[in-house]
Amino acid sequence: MPKWIKANEDESNVVISSRMRLARNLSNYYFSNKLKAGEAAQVTKEVEDAVMSGNSALKDQFSLHNMKDMDELERVMLIEKHMISRELAKTEMGAVLIKEDETVSIMLNEEDHIRIQTILPGLNLEKAWDIADKVDDVLEERLHYAFDERFGYLTACPTNVGTGMRASIMMHLPALVEMGYMDGVLKAANQIGLAIRGIYGEGSNSRGNIFQISNQLTLGRNEKELFANITGLAKQLVSKEIEARSFLKKNQGIKLEDKIFRSLGTLQSARVMDSAEAMSLLSNVKLGIEMGYIKDISTREIDLLFIRIQPAHQLKMFNPKTPGERDVKRAGFIREQLEKMIEDK
Amino acid sequence: MPKWIKANEDESNVVISSRMRLARNLSNYYFSNKLKAGEAAQVTKEVEDAVMSGNSALKDQFSLHNMKDMDELERVMLIEKHMISRELAKTEMGAVLIKEDETVSIMLNEEDHIRIQTILPGLNLEKAWDIADKVDDVLEERLHYAFDERFGYLTACPTNVGTGMRASIMMHLPALVEMGYMDGVLKAANQIGLAIRGIYGEGSNSRGNIFQISNQLTLGRNEKELFANITGLAKQLVSKEIEARSFLKKNQGIKLEDKIFRSLGTLQSARVMDSAEAMSLLSNVKLGIEMGYIKDISTREIDLLFIRIQPAHQLKMFNPKTPGERDVKRAGFIREQLEKMIEDK
């Protein structure tokens, strides 16, 4: 289990996790998209040495994974665990350094040479920033970053120039979706320079009702302003989501409860299930737990199941020959996991 | 539990029950639709005396229920148990004599003065006929039936003239419905003088996939011919249904199993359920039991639940204030009943 899923102190559980990403480049190389394979390998080597060698505070905590040594399945599993981006998975020159507890990953030769990424449970951007910042300090001591006094950190894409920082928060917003509020929320966020997108599927039709808020620009702002901006919106969304849940409870009452328990019943009994349906039903169950309807399962168990039912994880677990067989295995796996959760209580 | 639901020897369970109905009239009264209330009461009294009095073999086994003494709810419950017809429930002059084990009822002042009805589990028309025939003998000894040497028993509607007999068989045909064969079956039956109709809902869209085959004409045929005709079609339908189930098992395989277990899961977990949905899901569960997918519930338990979830039964049990509340009570009742069935195994 990745540590970012483990212990969430946010009592509402609306916020699943907080992520911090710092984009950095080395001054003595072209940006990644201009690099030849040999040069990209040198970038990887330089960063690996900085992390692993000598008196580094990070020594022994990280392991290096080169994309070219991994098959499609292993790459997609890292995407599903939010350790790497889809873009990194596509490039043969890419690599990633992963901390053993899976709270930190350092992507190499993605759009930028270096992308330090931290992910923590709950609403915890400052701590995620602290951790990323310490990794950044270790690297900066040993490497020559591309940095400009006036602009700040230089990056391949102008939108990242400045702090090179992208902060993002993953949230579960089923009641706002149910009430049809997400389109409005998306527009409003956009006006204050934040982006909201579904992390599975597109736009306001996110599968599993899971969304990510992140800043769109970093130039001309400092980190603290960005935290405040995103954390502010996240807190607003938490309270709007909780309001919407109360409203639904009051106005739909038994219908809401019915939907939640039917979802659980279907997960406990289906013999064939694709990941889109599973995510949608798990989202309802998660809502049911958070609203106190379901007592004998924890949200963390459901968050973990969310990841384990993703296609590559299922492929790795069961090695099915066809998508049809995968859906049968997934249904069996979900039944078995839910039975265990309920038995363990 | 009505006895006709109790013990079905038909291993396939496709046939739920067999029903025999004899229409009789008294020669010294107009047909029911021409009777005044006082005359109808006399008809009732004459038949009641014939059944209950003196040396009648039926004495002490029957109780009389006058429609005018029953409220809407009690009448509909008798319809749902197949003890009386919708038509009888509508007439204030109607009455019914019901045998204590609920295998025989004698409707009075329905379309005809007397309608003797027997209902037995499984494919058992001959035995149902024997029982109805014995009741008929007792009545004929004591009453003056309207009978014509050339035509046979005279009835209010010409289609019943002759034997006055209508035989019917109640069958569960989910696989034939699933495969879209029922429209063809309905037409074919019609051509050999038999009618098939859904007993809940209309035509080939029967709720719960439960159908009734019956003869349309009785004139010019004897009882044995009619039995043979209906029993023949019923046996053909049983084998077609079983063939269709094998076909579905072979060709849909896991999808069929998925549908069956999702239906069970939904029944076990829903918080709101109307009777149409409940019947449809129970039909799938019944199919699942009969095909060996579900082991810990018996078809008889499901057949009984079919009746107990009907609107009037639910009304009687829970006295809900609104249809919405009834659907909530029904869902709770179904969950509780299924839990009991599974625990008892």
XYZ file of C-alpha atoms in Angstrom:
690
model
C 0.000 0.000 0.000
C 1.484 3.406 -0.960
C 1.911 5.426 2.233
C -0.082 8.347 0.844
C -3.177 6.203 1.057
C -2.600 5.026 4.584
C -3.577 7.520 7.207
C -5.767 10.485 6.465
C -6.412 12.795 9.386
C -9.067 14.794 7.520
C -12.200 13.640 9.284
C -14.423 14.320 6.282
C -12.297 12.223 3.937
C -13.341 14.474 1.056
C -9.681 15.197 0.391
C -7.877 11.991 -0.561
C -4.334 13.246 -1.044
C -2.099 16.264 -1.622
C 0.614 16.310 -4.198
C 3.553 18.658 -4.763
C 5.610 18.688 -7.924
C 8.756 20.708 -8.617
C 10.081 21.021 -12.187
C 13.857 21.480 -12.478
C 16.365 21.389 -15.320
C 20.117 21.098 -15.539
C 21.826 24.139 -17.037
C 24.403 22.177 -19.019
C 21.928 20.186 -21.190
C 19.236 21.046 -23.726
C 15.667 20.515 -22.511
C 14.539 16.884 -22.621
C 12.785 17.015 -26.002
C 16.070 18.029 -27.664
C 18.212 15.371 -25.954
C 19.723 12.366 -27.666
C 19.541 9.041 -25.859
C 23.152 9.244 -24.684
C 22.669 12.717 -23.214
C 19.429 11.699 -21.520
C 21.298 8.779 -19.945
C 23.875 11.264 -18.645
C 21.132 13.390 -17.066
C 19.772 10.272 -15.390
C 23.247 9.341 -14.182
C 23.936 12.803 -12.751
C 20.679 12.875 -10.786
C 21.029 9.275 -9.661
C 24.506 10.041 -8.319
C 23.291 13.180 -6.564
C 20.553 11.189 -4.812
C 22.401 7.974 -4.095
C 26.024 8.827 -3.621
C 28.289 9.833 -0.762
C 26.782 11.865 2.013
C 23.322 12.384 0.432
C 20.539 12.497 3.001
C 18.439 10.501 0.520
C 20.951 7.687 0.111
C 19.509 4.155 0.364
C 15.927 5.402 0.283
C 15.448 5.430 -3.497
C 15.544 2.921 -6.319
C 16.010 3.758 -10.015
C 13.672 2.427 -12.703
C 14.464 3.048 -16.386
C 11.458 3.064 -18.702
C 13.388 1.143 -21.344
C 13.844 -1.738 -18.881
C 10.153 -1.882 -18.010
C 7.338 -3.395 -20.022
C 4.055 -1.607 -20.730
C 2.383 -3.307 -17.768
C 4.940 -2.189 -15.195
C 4.804 1.363 -16.522
C 1.020 1.546 -16.343
C 1.054 0.194 -12.797
C 3.290 3.113 -11.795
C 0.825 5.488 -13.465
C -2.075 3.904 -11.592
C -0.185 4.394 -8.318
C 0.405 8.042 -9.303
C 4.186 7.502 -9.176
C 4.816 8.588 -12.788
C 2.955 10.504 -15.515
C 1.534 9.069 -18.736
C 4.081 11.214 -20.579
C 7.042 9.649 -18.782
C 5.697 6.159 -19.504
C 5.777 6.984 -23.229
C 9.445 7.942 -23.465
C 12.152 5.299 -23.750
C 14.679 7.780 -22.339
C 12.671 8.350 -19.186
C 13.483 7.060 -15.727
C 12.173 7.459 -12.206
C 13.676 7.341 -8.739
C 11.082 6.051 -6.277
C 11.308 6.315 -2.500
C 10.618 2.995 -0.834
C 7.452 4.162 0.937
C 6.158 5.573 -2.371
C 5.601 9.083 -1.005
C 8.313 10.618 -3.225
C 9.225 10.009 -6.848
C 11.729 11.858 -9.033
C 10.889 11.615 -12.716
C 13.817 12.063 -15.100
C 13.684 13.225 -18.725
C 9.988 13.838 -18.735
C 9.077 17.290 -20.120
C 11.758 18.631 -17.766
C 14.970 16.902 -16.752
C 13.821 16.545 -13.169
C 10.367 16.455 -11.644
C 10.317 15.934 -7.907
C 6.942 14.718 -6.748
C 5.606 14.179 -3.224
C 2.221 12.719 -2.381
C 0.675 12.633 1.107
C -2.741 11.635 2.474
C -5.335 14.339 3.208
C -5.033 18.094 2.865
C -1.355 18.501 3.524
C 0.299 20.698 0.900
C 2.758 22.362 3.281
C 4.191 19.076 4.456
C 4.314 17.787 0.884
C 6.160 20.984 0.000
C 8.618 20.545 2.906
C 9.489 17.054 1.759
C 9.868 18.060 -1.901
C 11.893 21.090 -0.840
C 14.354 18.945 1.123
C 14.845 16.642 -1.856
C 15.291 19.759 -4.007
C 17.955 21.090 -1.592
C 19.928 17.858 -1.778
C 19.837 17.960 -5.585
C 20.597 21.672 -5.835
C 23.722 21.231 -3.711
C 25.104 18.713 -6.185
C 23.716 19.773 -9.591
C 23.707 22.930 -11.726
C 20.048 23.941 -12.037
C 18.932 26.186 -14.871
C 17.947 29.278 -12.885
C 17.426 32.907 -13.838
C 17.535 35.727 -11.271
C 14.570 37.457 -12.847
C 12.364 34.506 -13.930
C 13.304 31.865 -11.375
C 13.643 28.190 -12.353
C 13.646 27.709 -16.116
C 11.442 24.982 -17.554
C 10.652 23.487 -20.951
C 7.141 24.896 -20.911
C 6.726 28.623 -20.059
C 3.753 27.898 -17.795
C 6.097 26.225 -15.319
C 8.755 28.942 -15.275
C 9.222 30.586 -11.868
C 8.759 28.309 -8.889
C 8.429 25.269 -11.204
C 5.869 24.190 -8.723
C 2.573 22.480 -9.313
C 0.501 21.710 -6.268
C -2.514 19.481 -6.583
C -5.177 18.037 -4.356
C -7.177 14.893 -5.084
C -10.764 15.077 -3.856
C -13.843 12.841 -3.813
C -16.843 15.001 -4.757
C -19.823 12.689 -5.373
C -22.504 14.980 -3.914
C -21.391 17.978 -5.987
C -21.483 15.758 -9.078
C -24.911 14.356 -8.130
C -26.282 17.876 -7.774
C -24.815 18.962 -11.118
C -22.541 21.612 -9.597
C -19.212 20.472 -11.052
C -19.425 22.404 -14.345
C -19.846 25.633 -12.389
C -17.010 24.711 -10.024
C -14.710 24.005 -12.986
C -15.390 27.443 -14.474
C -15.001 29.290 -11.168
C -11.679 27.559 -10.434
C -10.428 28.519 -13.858
C -11.080 32.197 -13.159
C -8.747 32.139 -10.157
C -5.979 30.384 -12.088
C -6.712 26.859 -10.866
C -7.620 23.827 -12.938
C -9.936 21.010 -11.879
C -10.053 17.785 -13.830
C -11.348 14.268 -13.328
C -8.432 11.968 -12.737
C -10.118 8.991 -14.361
C -12.003 10.008 -17.493
C -12.618 13.527 -18.744
C -13.903 16.828 -17.333
C -16.912 16.830 -15.057
C -17.728 13.220 -15.957
C -14.902 11.862 -13.862
C -15.177 8.177 -13.145
C -15.454 7.539 -9.468
C -16.162 11.250 -8.866
C -12.489 11.865 -8.103
C -11.069 15.237 -9.110
C -7.746 16.970 -8.939
C -7.345 20.698 -8.303
C -4.043 22.198 -9.346
C -2.494 25.563 -10.134
C -2.172 26.425 -13.816
C 0.539 29.091 -13.539
C 3.562 29.513 -11.319
C 5.239 32.568 -12.857
C 5.164 35.718 -10.718
C 3.844 34.009 -7.612
C 5.591 32.541 -4.651
C 4.964 29.116 -3.190
C 3.048 30.390 -0.149
C 0.559 32.294 -2.335
C -0.008 29.199 -4.416
C -0.594 27.004 -1.349
C -3.033 29.518 0.047
C -4.889 29.734 -3.245
C -5.282 25.980 -3.724
C -5.817 25.128 -0.085
C -8.468 27.855 0.048
C -10.386 26.379 -2.873
C -9.977 22.849 -1.501
C -11.427 23.908 1.851
C -14.305 25.639 0.118
C -14.982 22.522 -1.925
C -14.862 20.349 1.195
C -17.481 22.502 2.867
C -19.609 22.686 -0.321
C -19.380 18.907 -0.695
C -20.381 18.392 2.940
C -23.268 20.845 2.524
C -24.359 18.999 -0.617
C -24.228 15.690 1.270
C -26.427 17.099 4.035
C -28.800 18.425 1.424
C -28.973 15.056 -0.316
C -29.439 13.251 2.988
C -32.264 15.591 3.917
C -33.955 15.687 0.530
C -33.266 12.268 -0.976
C -32.987 10.434 2.331
C -33.821 6.830 1.717
C -33.092 7.101 -2.023
C -29.506 8.067 -1.306
C -29.187 5.200 1.181
C -30.757 2.883 -1.399
C -28.216 3.899 -4.045
C -25.334 3.380 -1.619
C -26.424 -0.083 -0.481
C -27.370 -1.233 -3.978
C -23.848 -0.254 -5.055
C -22.350 -2.282 -2.221
C -24.683 -5.205 -2.986
C -23.696 -5.159 -6.648
C -19.980 -5.081 -5.799
C -20.513 -8.006 -3.421
C -22.339 -10.146 -5.950
C -21.452 -9.315 -9.570
C -19.591 -11.904 -11.646
C -18.419 -9.521 -14.400
C -17.353 -5.900 -13.876
C -15.357 -3.373 -15.896
C -13.235 -0.764 -14.143
C -15.545 2.153 -15.024
C -18.505 0.521 -13.294
C -16.373 -0.587 -10.359
C -15.111 2.973 -9.822
C -18.589 4.395 -9.952
C -19.928 1.841 -7.445
C -16.888 2.208 -5.173
C -17.431 5.971 -5.181
C -20.965 5.392 -3.870
C -19.687 3.002 -1.210
C -16.994 5.494 -0.179
C -19.697 8.152 0.154
C -21.753 5.683 2.194
C -18.869 5.106 4.594
C -18.118 8.816 4.931
C -21.783 9.591 5.602
C -22.023 6.860 8.229
C -24.378 4.533 6.328
C -21.778 1.787 6.008
C -19.947 0.944 9.239
C -17.823 -2.105 8.636
C -15.517 -0.872 5.867
C -12.995 1.974 6.023
C -12.518 4.636 3.340
C -8.814 3.809 3.178
C -9.638 0.230 2.224
C -11.856 1.547 -0.564
C -9.192 4.045 -1.735
C -6.734 1.185 -1.987
C -9.233 -0.995 -3.838
C -9.703 1.902 -6.288
C -6.086 1.520 -7.337
C -5.969 -2.259 -7.231
C -8.918 -2.626 -9.630
C -7.247 -0.470 -12.300
C -6.503 -2.345 -15.537
C -2.722 -2.771 -15.197
C -2.943 -3.829 -11.545
C -5.535 -6.423 -12.524
C -3.408 -7.556 -15.439
C -0.423 -8.006 -13.134
C -2.491 -9.909 -10.561
C -4.365 -12.271 -12.845
C -2.675 -12.253 -16.234
C -5.996 -12.732 -18.035
C -6.010 -13.565 -21.765
C -8.870 -11.227 -22.747
C -10.578 -8.072 -21.440
C -13.630 -10.271 -20.786
C -11.618 -12.549 -18.536
C -10.146 -9.502 -16.791
C -13.644 -8.261 -15.953
C -14.517 -11.659 -14.492
C -11.317 -11.707 -12.407
C -11.934 -8.135 -11.271
C -15.456 -8.979 -10.095
C -14.101 -11.961 -8.145
C -11.292 -9.908 -6.659
C -13.703 -7.180 -5.491
C -16.076 -9.719 -3.901
C -13.191 -11.366 -2.084
C -11.708 -8.065 -0.873
C -15.048 -6.777 0.422
C -15.686 -10.051 2.214
C -12.291 -9.766 3.910
C -12.896 -6.159 4.936
C -16.251 -7.020 6.471
C -14.954 -10.166 8.187
C -12.029 -8.259 9.684
C -14.346 -5.877 11.517
C -48.545 -20.590 3.106
C -51.169 -21.806 0.575
C -50.697 -25.543 0.094
C -50.420 -25.224 -3.671
C -47.070 -23.537 -3.177
C -45.714 -26.097 -0.766
C -44.457 -29.209 -2.395
C -43.748 -29.367 -6.092
C -42.604 -32.714 -7.377
C -41.697 -31.389 -10.823
C -37.919 -31.479 -10.699
C -37.512 -28.666 -13.212
C -39.730 -26.251 -11.294
C -40.716 -24.611 -14.576
C -44.350 -25.404 -13.794
C -45.408 -23.599 -10.624
C -48.996 -24.751 -10.283
C -51.997 -26.307 -12.021
C -55.470 -24.911 -11.704
C -58.870 -26.355 -12.566
C -62.020 -24.278 -12.725
C -65.577 -25.508 -13.269
C -68.352 -23.037 -14.111
C -71.834 -24.020 -12.950
C -75.186 -22.284 -12.712
C -78.420 -22.991 -10.896
C -81.395 -23.632 -13.195
C -83.905 -21.749 -11.047
C -82.172 -18.305 -11.182
C -81.187 -15.853 -13.920
C -77.460 -15.640 -14.632
C -75.521 -13.531 -12.104
C -75.510 -10.275 -14.084
C -79.353 -10.258 -14.050
C -79.685 -11.041 -10.335
C -80.887 -8.614 -7.709
C -79.031 -8.514 -4.401
C -81.697 -10.594 -2.609
C -81.598 -13.305 -5.265
C -77.807 -13.363 -5.258
C -77.915 -13.827 -1.492
C -80.262 -16.791 -2.034
C -77.796 -18.341 -4.490
C -75.052 -17.913 -1.934
C -77.239 -19.446 0.778
C -78.193 -22.466 -1.369
C -74.566 -23.248 -2.223
C -73.384 -22.609 1.330
C -75.981 -25.038 2.645
C -75.062 -27.637 0.044
C -71.410 -27.446 1.092
C -71.781 -27.059 4.826
C -74.936 -28.825 5.845
C -75.934 -32.277 6.960
C -74.004 -35.138 5.488
C -71.844 -33.132 3.015
C -68.389 -34.600 2.565
C -67.084 -31.019 2.504
C -68.622 -30.041 5.830
C -66.305 -28.196 8.243
C -63.606 -27.736 5.606
C -64.837 -24.458 4.127
C -65.435 -20.926 5.345
C -67.673 -18.353 3.638
C -66.463 -14.832 2.857
C -68.896 -12.247 1.491
C -67.326 -9.493 -0.596
C -69.601 -6.905 1.012
C -68.122 -7.745 4.430
C -64.531 -7.394 3.237
C -62.553 -4.235 2.612
C -60.545 -3.578 -0.541
C -57.366 -4.814 1.124
C -58.740 -8.195 2.137
C -60.217 -8.698 -1.320
C -56.941 -7.906 -3.093
C -55.047 -10.259 -0.792
C -57.334 -13.087 -1.937
C -56.622 -12.116 -5.559
C -52.882 -12.159 -4.890
C -53.206 -15.649 -3.396
C -55.160 -16.694 -6.515
C -58.194 -17.581 -4.376
C -60.602 -15.230 -6.190
C -60.730 -13.335 -9.495
C -60.501 -9.561 -9.953
C -64.093 -9.709 -11.238
C -65.414 -11.283 -8.056
C -63.602 -8.686 -5.948
C -65.521 -5.968 -7.820
C -69.032 -7.238 -7.103
C -70.729 -6.502 -3.790
C -72.988 -9.532 -4.305
C -70.048 -11.890 -4.660
C -68.900 -14.401 -2.081
C -66.370 -17.194 -1.848
C -66.115 -20.469 0.041
C -62.461 -21.227 0.782
C -61.071 -24.567 1.900
C -58.850 -24.238 4.931
C -55.674 -25.396 3.144
C -56.404 -22.918 0.316
C -56.324 -25.565 -2.425
C -60.036 -25.163 -3.244
C -62.221 -22.096 -3.524
C -65.827 -21.808 -4.683
C -66.638 -18.365 -6.050
C -70.295 -17.366 -5.914
C -72.094 -14.836 -8.116
C -69.108 -14.103 -10.263
C -69.885 -14.328 -14.018
C -71.538 -17.655 -13.204
C -73.367 -18.581 -10.011
C -70.726 -21.108 -9.059
C -67.084 -21.398 -9.996
C -65.277 -24.286 -8.358
C -61.538 -23.761 -8.438
C -58.704 -26.099 -7.421
C -55.036 -25.199 -7.399
C -52.158 -27.649 -6.870
C -48.371 -27.375 -7.085
C -46.577 -28.560 -10.242
C -48.023 -30.139 -13.383
C -51.006 -31.877 -11.904
C -54.163 -31.169 -13.869
C -55.697 -34.628 -13.414
C -55.492 -34.464 -9.669
C -56.810 -30.900 -9.673
C -59.666 -32.159 -11.835
C -60.384 -35.067 -9.446
C -60.654 -32.696 -6.514
C -62.858 -30.197 -8.381
C -64.968 -33.069 -9.698
C -65.629 -34.383 -6.181
C -66.739 -30.940 -4.996
C -68.898 -30.728 -8.106
C -70.508 -34.101 -7.288
C -71.391 -32.956 -3.770
C -72.999 -29.789 -5.125
C -74.798 -31.533 -8.009
C -76.441 -33.960 -5.559
C -77.979 -31.086 -3.666
C -78.559 -28.349 -6.273
C -80.335 -28.027 -9.626
C -77.640 -27.245 -12.179
C -78.523 -25.611 -15.469
C -77.687 -28.474 -17.845
C -78.650 -29.245 -21.420
C -78.406 -32.725 -22.919
C -77.017 -31.418 -26.193
C -74.784 -28.523 -25.006
C -73.761 -29.676 -21.544
C -73.449 -27.223 -18.635
C -74.952 -23.829 -19.458
C -72.930 -20.756 -18.600
C -73.292 -16.978 -18.798
C -70.641 -16.728 -21.505
C -70.975 -19.080 -24.533
C -67.236 -19.832 -24.491
C -67.720 -21.746 -21.246
C -70.721 -23.791 -22.343
C -70.099 -27.552 -22.417
C -67.791 -28.857 -19.730
C -67.683 -25.401 -18.085
C -64.108 -26.281 -17.468
C -61.070 -24.079 -17.683
C -57.760 -25.699 -16.940
C -54.690 -23.559 -16.517
C -51.049 -24.009 -15.752
C -48.779 -21.361 -14.235
C -45.210 -21.494 -15.560
C -41.956 -19.616 -15.023
C -40.410 -19.017 -18.461
C -37.487 -16.579 -18.027
C -35.204 -18.140 -20.649
C -37.905 -18.132 -23.346
C -38.561 -14.459 -22.524
C -34.823 -13.655 -22.551
C -34.471 -15.227 -25.981
C -37.501 -13.346 -27.340
C -39.502 -16.511 -28.078
C -42.665 -15.673 -26.133
C -44.461 -13.772 -28.917
C -44.131 -16.819 -31.155
C -45.267 -19.133 -28.377
C -48.337 -16.961 -27.737
C -49.367 -17.156 -31.391
C -48.758 -20.892 -31.691
C -50.795 -21.600 -28.561
C -53.640 -19.522 -29.934
C -53.784 -21.671 -33.053
C -54.450 -24.798 -31.010
C -57.178 -23.127 -28.945
C -55.042 -22.285 -25.932
C -54.304 -18.864 -24.442
C -51.080 -17.790 -22.771
C -50.958 -14.614 -20.749
C -48.653 -13.012 -18.216
C -50.257 -13.222 -14.817
C -48.683 -9.999 -13.588
C -48.672 -7.321 -16.301
C -49.685 -7.790 -19.907
C -48.901 -10.180 -22.776
C -45.330 -11.232 -23.359
C -43.997 -8.562 -20.970
C -45.164 -10.431 -17.934
C -43.590 -9.242 -14.711
C -41.571 -11.962 -13.123
C -41.741 -14.001 -16.345
C -44.720 -15.940 -15.010
C -47.300 -17.079 -17.534
C -50.553 -18.963 -17.466
C -51.665 -21.369 -20.207
C -55.353 -22.091 -20.369
C -57.955 -23.448 -22.757
C -60.085 -20.852 -24.536
C -63.011 -23.113 -25.483
C -64.730 -25.989 -23.771
C -67.693 -26.623 -26.111
C -67.584 -29.862 -28.068
C -64.624 -31.298 -26.222
C -64.418 -33.572 -23.255
C -62.286 -33.012 -20.195
C -59.667 -35.626 -21.122
C -59.038 -33.995 -24.504
C -58.607 -30.636 -22.830
C -56.149 -32.018 -20.258
C -54.147 -33.693 -22.977
C -54.064 -30.531 -25.042
C -52.886 -28.246 -22.228
C -50.608 -30.749 -20.571
C -49.037 -31.413 -23.968
C -48.276 -27.736 -24.526
C -47.037 -27.329 -20.952
C -44.627 -30.243 -21.375
C -43.405 -28.800 -24.667
C -42.855 -25.443 -23.008
C -40.991 -27.065 -20.115
C -38.623 -28.742 -22.535
C -38.245 -25.581 -24.666
C -37.554 -23.547 -21.528
C -34.974 -26.076 -20.353
C -33.373 -26.090 -23.818
C -33.300 -22.276 -23.772
C -31.657 -22.347 -20.320
C -28.963 -24.709 -21.576
C -28.446 -22.497 -24.584
C -28.117 -19.401 -22.400
C -25.760 -21.192 -20.020
C -23.589 -22.283 -22.915
C -23.666 -19.020 -24.841
C -23.955 -16.344 -22.166
C -22.221 -18.322 -19.432
C -20.773 -15.880 -16.980
C -23.124 -13.075 -18.120
C -26.131 -15.122 -17.102
C -24.513 -15.957 -13.758
C -23.656 -12.263 -13.341
C -27.272 -11.232 -13.934
C -28.522 -13.818 -11.438
C -26.131 -12.845 -8.651
C -26.551 -9.107 -9.243
C -30.278 -9.647 -8.859
C -29.756 -11.489 -5.589
C -27.281 -8.816 -4.406
C -29.755 -6.051 -5.192
C -32.579 -7.828 -3.359
C -30.262 -8.307 -0.376
C -29.213 -4.678 -0.199
C -31.796 -2.268 -1.680
C -33.583 0.154 0.648
C -36.453 1.007 -1.731
C -38.140 -1.423 -4.122
C -41.429 -1.471 -6.012
C -43.211 -4.749 -6.702
C -42.426 -4.730 -10.446
C -38.684 -4.599 -9.818
C -38.908 -7.127 -7.005
C -40.747 -9.599 -9.260
C -38.231 -9.192 -12.025
C -35.275 -9.733 -9.672
C -36.968 -12.641 -7.895
C -37.567 -14.245 -11.290
C -33.811 -14.088 -11.938
C -33.068 -15.558 -8.508
C -35.607 -18.340 -9.077
C -33.900 -19.111 -12.382
C -30.549 -19.097 -10.563
C -31.808 -21.631 -8.031
C -33.336 -23.858 -10.702
C -30.126 -23.774 -12.745
C -28.008 -24.626 -9.708
C -26.175 -21.281 -9.419
C -27.772 -20.449 -6.067
C -27.680 -23.270 -3.525
C -28.918 -21.918 -0.227
C -32.449 -20.817 -1.144
C -35.328 -22.981 -2.369
C -37.654 -22.115 -5.255
C -40.661 -22.633 -2.981
C -39.384 -19.929 -0.654
C -39.074 -17.587 -3.632
C -42.560 -18.524 -4.929
C -43.971 -17.653 -1.530
C -42.033 -14.380 -1.411
C -43.518 -13.575 -4.842
C -46.951 -13.509 -3.261
C -45.956 -11.853 -0.008
C -44.385 -8.855 -1.787
C -47.577 -8.088 -3.711
C -49.113 -4.707 -2.864
C -52.054 -5.836 -0.726
C -49.987 -8.336 1.253
C -47.467 -5.598 1.953
C -50.245 -3.220 2.917
C -51.656 -5.769 5.336
C -48.239 -6.464 6.859
C -46.979 -2.920 7.288
C -49.930 -0.559 6.903
C -47.751 2.109 5.257
C -49.147 5.618 4.753
C -47.786 6.153 1.222
C -46.651 4.037 -1.773
C -43.142 5.382 -1.053
C -43.217 4.006 2.473
C -44.572 0.708 1.133
C -41.564 0.394 -1.194
C -39.219 1.001 1.752
C -41.013 -1.611 3.882
C -40.991 -4.062 0.980
C -37.226 -3.669 0.521
C -36.684 -4.274 4.252
C -39.008 -7.271 4.245
C -37.212 -8.849 1.269
C -33.770 -8.335 2.869
C -34.964 -9.888 6.106
C -36.633 -12.849 4.387
C -33.579 -13.627 2.244
C -31.327 -13.420 5.293
C -33.575 -15.908 7.104
C -33.622 -18.289 4.133
C -29.843 -18.259 3.880
C -29.321 -18.577 7.639
C -31.697 -21.527 7.822
C -29.558 -23.541 5.403
